[in-house]
Amino acid sequence: MDFLISNALVFDGSGAAPRPDCDVAVSGGRITAVGKNLPRETGVETIDAEGLALMPGIIDSHTHYDAQVTWDPTLDPSPSHGVTTVIMGNCGFSIAPCHPGDRDLTMRNLTQVEGMSLEALRAGIVWDFESFADYLDAIERQGVVPNVAAFVGHSALRTYVMKQAAVERAATPDELDAMCGIVTDAMAAGAIGFATSTAPQHNGAGGVPMPSRLADDTELEELVRAMGAGGQGVFMLTKGDRTDVPYLEDLAAKSGRPFVIAALLHNPTNPDGTFADLRAINEARRRGRELWGQVSCCPLTMDFTMQSAYPLESLTAWQPAMKLAGADLNALKALYGDMEFRAAVRAELETPAGVRLFNGEWDKIAVTQAARPENQPLEHRTIADLASEAGADPLDWMLNFAVAENLETVFTAVLLNSDEDAVGRMITDPNASVALSDAGAHLTFFCDAGFGLHLIGHWARRLQVLTLEQAVHELTAKPADIFGIPDRGRIGPGQWADLMLFDANTVGRGAKRRQFDLPAGAPRLVTDAVGVVGVWINGERVVDANGAIDRAIDGTIDGTIDGTGRPGHVLREFNA
Ligand SMILES: [Zn+2]
């Protein structure tokens, strides 16, 4: 035995009621026994968990750590929030495969959707791979703190085969053949599935659509077929207007594979939209198709400046601003002053749309941080409020104010998923899977890496929308089953020892704060965990009551199973 955790309140991940005063024994990275009063062995460490709860480590199925993993094997801050396994490559935004000549193109595509500066990506990404198989090998050589599984991503695939044309047109039959071959190879190398996006807010630098958005129906169908040909793989998609649930049901019927559909968020301007999707998913499931809707338990709060105004970027009229974002500040300021530009934006906002991040809810955007000291009294007031006080149109007010502050004002938008009644119904829907942390992306807009702690602390303990055991199941065994991840997500003999020890009375996530620790000193938002006392990955403790443990980060743990000094595994084999 390597160690024993004693007297914990054990949530085993199954959704069953917890077992009080329970011991868990770990040896060789795996759980060997679970029960009351397990025999103590002399010389073996016993961790007294009296008054604490123990659950399987959280599986975060919707992350974007594809770039960060190459310079930060910790995948900070996820492990501190109890996450022991991450799935990357969601929405198809992976960085493999990538030709050495296309690296800049790939990074430029990512900068906008990841909310990370191009300088950070250029300074940070370690490019010691070309194929998807090389990429997994490179991560394995480097070692990683949490376990990692990766989708092969549609946008990377398209760029690899089509170069610049990937963002311009549909694929030719030859190009499609080449893409299918790469999907087949990636599945053989250990991809967890194939991921894509058709969502209108997914744009690369300069407002160019992400490559996957240019795919036609044949391309999507053939790539999903190539993924599933070996009887393996989950298809993941962030959907847009064209790829509605009936279309996806049809595709699922053809491929016979499970589908995970993102991003189902509650939109107050289309309050039944997500529920209609969940009902359609339910009907498809009754017809035997394994469809899941990915939902979020976090309000979608975004911090942004008018240098890169993500909430407005799904507007066609915002295209000219996206072209200038990050390139020419003065030209951008001039554009914001242009009355024709404003009129076009205003006209589009007045036209109803199915999938759009921002629909003119000016009461949901506030000034968070003014650039000029004299404007600080305006902080934490909404644009609707400030504009009406000034007798101005809200768009005019915001653009004038931002320009006067040299586009340095930080605004916060709370656009989606803030109606707790609706979100409570979504996260308890049997056709939904709670995920969408987007950890590793949107780094300047928000940080939901602690989504699991929020589900447990806010939704289970505080609001009691679900029980604690249901919340634990939602974060552990359920995603393990959806994605076919073997021997994880449960506490039981033979399972890998991925564990989180926590105080059920206080667990949650702390306030967000800005930190300048990305490559090239670029900023990101992070949050701290509350009430997490211990996290183990494959039997190695990586977090204690003081936070992350240095040796887990440094890669100096003795005798890790893969010899890298870091405890995580690159997951390559999945249940069919
Ligand atoms: Zn995503």
Coordinates of N, CA, C and O in Angstrom, one line a residue, residues 151-211:
F151 N -9.0 15.5 -28.8 CA -9.7 15.4 -30.0 C -8.8 15.7 -31.2 O -7.9 16.6 -31.0
V152 N -8.9 15.1 -32.3 CA -8.3 15.7 -33.5 C -9.2 16.8 -34.0 O -10.4 16.6 -34.1
G153 N -8.7 17.9 -34.2 CA -9.5 19.1 -34.5 C -9.7 19.5 -35.9 O -8.7 19.5 -36.7
H154 N -10.9 19.8 -36.3 CA -11.2 20.0 -37.7 C -10.5 21.2 -38.3 O -10.0 21.2 -39.4
S155 N -10.4 22.3 -37.5 CA -9.7 23.5 -38.1 C -8.2 23.2 -38.3 O -7.7 23.7 -39.3
A156 N -7.6 22.5 -37.4 CA -6.2 22.2 -37.6 C -6.0 21.3 -38.8 O -5.1 21.5 -39.7
L157 N -6.9 20.3 -38.9 CA -6.9 19.4 -40.1 C -7.0 20.1 -41.4 O -6.3 19.8 -42.4
R158 N -8.0 21.0 -41.5 CA -8.2 21.7 -42.7 C -7.0 22.6 -43.1 O -6.6 22.7 -44.2
T159 N -6.5 23.3 -42.1 CA -5.3 24.1 -42.3 C -4.1 23.3 -42.8 O -3.4 23.7 -43.7
Y160 N -4.0 22.1 -42.3 CA -2.9 21.2 -42.6 C -3.0 20.8 -44.1 O -2.0 20.8 -44.8
V161 N -4.2 20.5 -44.5 CA -4.4 20.0 -45.9 C -4.6 21.1 -46.9 O -4.1 21.1 -48.0
M162 N -5.3 22.2 -46.5 CA -5.7 23.2 -47.5 C -5.0 24.5 -47.4 O -5.2 25.4 -48.2
K163 N -4.1 24.7 -46.4 CA -3.4 25.9 -46.1 C -4.4 27.1 -46.0 O -5.4 27.0 -45.5
Q164 N -4.0 28.2 -46.7 CA -4.8 29.4 -46.6 C -6.2 29.2 -47.1 O -7.2 29.8 -46.6
A165 N -6.4 28.3 -48.1 CA -7.7 28.1 -48.6 C -8.7 27.5 -47.6 O -9.9 27.5 -47.8
A166 N -8.1 27.0 -46.5 CA -9.0 26.5 -45.4 C -10.0 27.5 -44.9 O -11.1 27.1 -44.4
V167 N -9.7 28.8 -45.0 CA -10.6 29.8 -44.5 C -11.4 30.5 -45.6 O -12.0 31.5 -45.4
E168 N -11.2 29.8 -46.8 CA -11.9 30.5 -48.0 C -12.9 29.7 -48.7 O -13.9 30.3 -49.3
R169 N -12.9 28.4 -48.6 CA -13.8 27.6 -49.5 C -14.0 26.2 -48.9 O -13.3 25.7 -48.0
A170 N -14.9 25.5 -49.6 CA -15.2 24.0 -49.3 C -14.0 23.2 -49.8 O -13.2 23.7 -50.7
A171 N -13.8 22.0 -49.3 CA -12.7 21.1 -49.7 C -13.1 20.4 -51.1 O -14.2 20.1 -51.3
T172 N -12.0 20.2 -51.9 CA -12.2 19.4 -53.1 C -12.2 17.9 -52.6 O -11.8 17.6 -51.5
P173 N -12.7 17.0 -53.5 CA -12.7 15.6 -53.1 C -11.3 15.1 -52.7 O -11.2 14.3 -51.8
D174 N -10.2 15.5 -53.4 CA -8.9 15.0 -53.0 C -8.5 15.5 -51.6 O -7.9 14.8 -50.8
E175 N -8.8 16.8 -51.4 CA -8.5 17.4 -50.0 C -9.3 16.6 -48.9 O -8.7 16.3 -47.9
L176 N -10.5 16.3 -49.3 CA -11.3 15.6 -48.3 C -10.8 14.2 -48.0 O -10.7 13.7 -46.9
D177 N -10.3 13.5 -49.1 CA -9.7 12.2 -48.9 C -8.5 12.3 -48.0 O -8.3 11.5 -47.1
A178 N -7.7 13.3 -48.2 CA -6.5 13.5 -47.4 C -6.9 13.8 -45.9 O -6.3 13.2 -45.0
M179 N -7.9 14.6 -45.7 CA -8.4 14.8 -44.3 C -8.9 13.6 -43.7 O -8.6 13.3 -42.5
C180 N -9.6 12.8 -44.4 CA -10.1 11.5 -43.8 C -9.0 10.6 -43.4 O -9.0 10.0 -42.4
G181 N -7.9 10.6 -44.2 CA -6.8 9.7 -43.9 C -6.1 10.2 -42.6 O -5.7 9.3 -41.8
I182 N -6.1 11.5 -42.4 CA -5.5 12.0 -41.2 C -6.3 11.7 -40.0 O -5.8 11.4 -38.9
V183 N -7.6 11.8 -40.1 CA -8.5 11.4 -39.0 C -8.3 9.9 -38.6 O -8.2 9.6 -37.5
T184 N -8.2 9.1 -39.7 CA -8.0 7.7 -39.4 C -6.7 7.5 -38.6 O -6.7 6.7 -37.6
D185 N -5.7 8.1 -39.1 CA -4.3 8.0 -38.4 C -4.4 8.5 -36.9 O -3.9 7.9 -36.0
A186 N -5.1 9.7 -36.8 CA -5.2 10.3 -35.4 C -6.0 9.3 -34.5 O -5.6 9.2 -33.3
M187 N -7.0 8.7 -35.0 CA -7.8 7.8 -34.1 C -6.9 6.6 -33.7 O -6.9 6.2 -32.6
A188 N -6.1 6.1 -34.7 CA -5.2 5.0 -34.4 C -4.1 5.4 -33.4 O -3.7 4.6 -32.6
A189 N -3.7 6.7 -33.4 CA -2.7 7.2 -32.5 C -3.3 7.5 -31.1 O -2.5 7.7 -30.1
G190 N -4.6 7.5 -30.9 CA -5.2 7.7 -29.6 C -6.1 8.9 -29.4 O -6.3 9.3 -28.3
A191 N -6.6 9.5 -30.5 CA -7.5 10.6 -30.4 C -8.8 10.1 -29.7 O -9.2 8.9 -29.9
I192 N -9.4 10.9 -28.9 CA -10.7 10.5 -28.2 C -11.9 10.7 -29.1 O -12.9 10.2 -28.9
G193 N -11.6 11.4 -30.2 CA -12.7 11.6 -31.2 C -12.3 12.7 -32.1 O -11.1 13.1 -32.2
F194 N -13.3 13.3 -32.8 CA -13.1 14.3 -33.7 C -14.0 15.5 -33.4 O -15.2 15.3 -33.0
A195 N -13.5 16.7 -33.4 CA -14.2 17.9 -32.9 C -14.3 19.0 -34.0 O -13.3 19.2 -34.7
T196 N -15.4 19.7 -34.0 CA -15.5 20.8 -35.0 C -16.4 22.0 -34.4 O -16.9 21.8 -33.3
S197 N -16.5 23.0 -35.1 CA -17.4 24.1 -34.8 C -18.0 24.7 -36.0 O -17.3 24.9 -37.1
T198 N -19.3 25.0 -36.0 CA -19.9 25.8 -37.0 C -20.5 27.1 -36.5 O -21.3 27.7 -37.1
A199 N -20.0 27.4 -35.3 CA -20.6 28.6 -34.6 C -20.1 29.9 -35.1 O -18.9 30.1 -35.4
P200 N -21.1 30.9 -35.3 CA -20.7 32.2 -36.0 C -19.7 33.0 -35.1 O -19.1 33.9 -35.7
Q201 N -19.7 32.8 -33.8 CA -18.7 33.6 -33.0 C -17.3 33.1 -33.0 O -16.4 33.7 -32.4
H202 N -17.1 32.0 -33.7 CA -15.7 31.4 -33.8 C -14.9 32.0 -35.0 O -15.0 31.5 -36.1
N203 N -14.1 33.0 -34.7 CA -13.4 33.7 -35.7 C -11.9 33.7 -35.3 O -11.5 33.8 -34.2
G204 N -11.0 33.6 -36.3 CA -9.6 33.8 -36.1 C -9.2 35.3 -36.2 O -10.1 36.2 -36.3
A205 N -7.9 35.6 -36.2 CA -7.4 36.9 -36.3 C -8.0 37.7 -37.5 O -8.2 37.1 -38.6
G206 N -8.4 38.9 -37.3 CA -8.9 39.7 -38.4 C -10.3 39.4 -38.8 O -10.9 39.8 -39.8
G207 N -11.0 38.6 -37.9 CA -12.4 38.2 -38.1 C -12.6 37.2 -39.2 O -13.8 37.0 -39.6
V208 N -11.5 36.5 -39.6 CA -11.7 35.5 -40.6 C -12.3 34.3 -39.9 O -11.9 33.9 -38.8
P209 N -13.3 33.6 -40.5 CA -14.0 32.5 -39.8 C -13.0 31.4 -39.6 O -12.1 31.2 -40.3
M210 N -13.2 30.7 -38.4 CA -12.4 29.5 -38.2 C -12.6 28.5 -39.4 O -13.7 28.4 -39.9
P211 N -11.5 27.8 -39.8 CA -11.6 26.9 -41.0 C -12.8 26.0 -41.0 O -13.4 25.8 -42.1

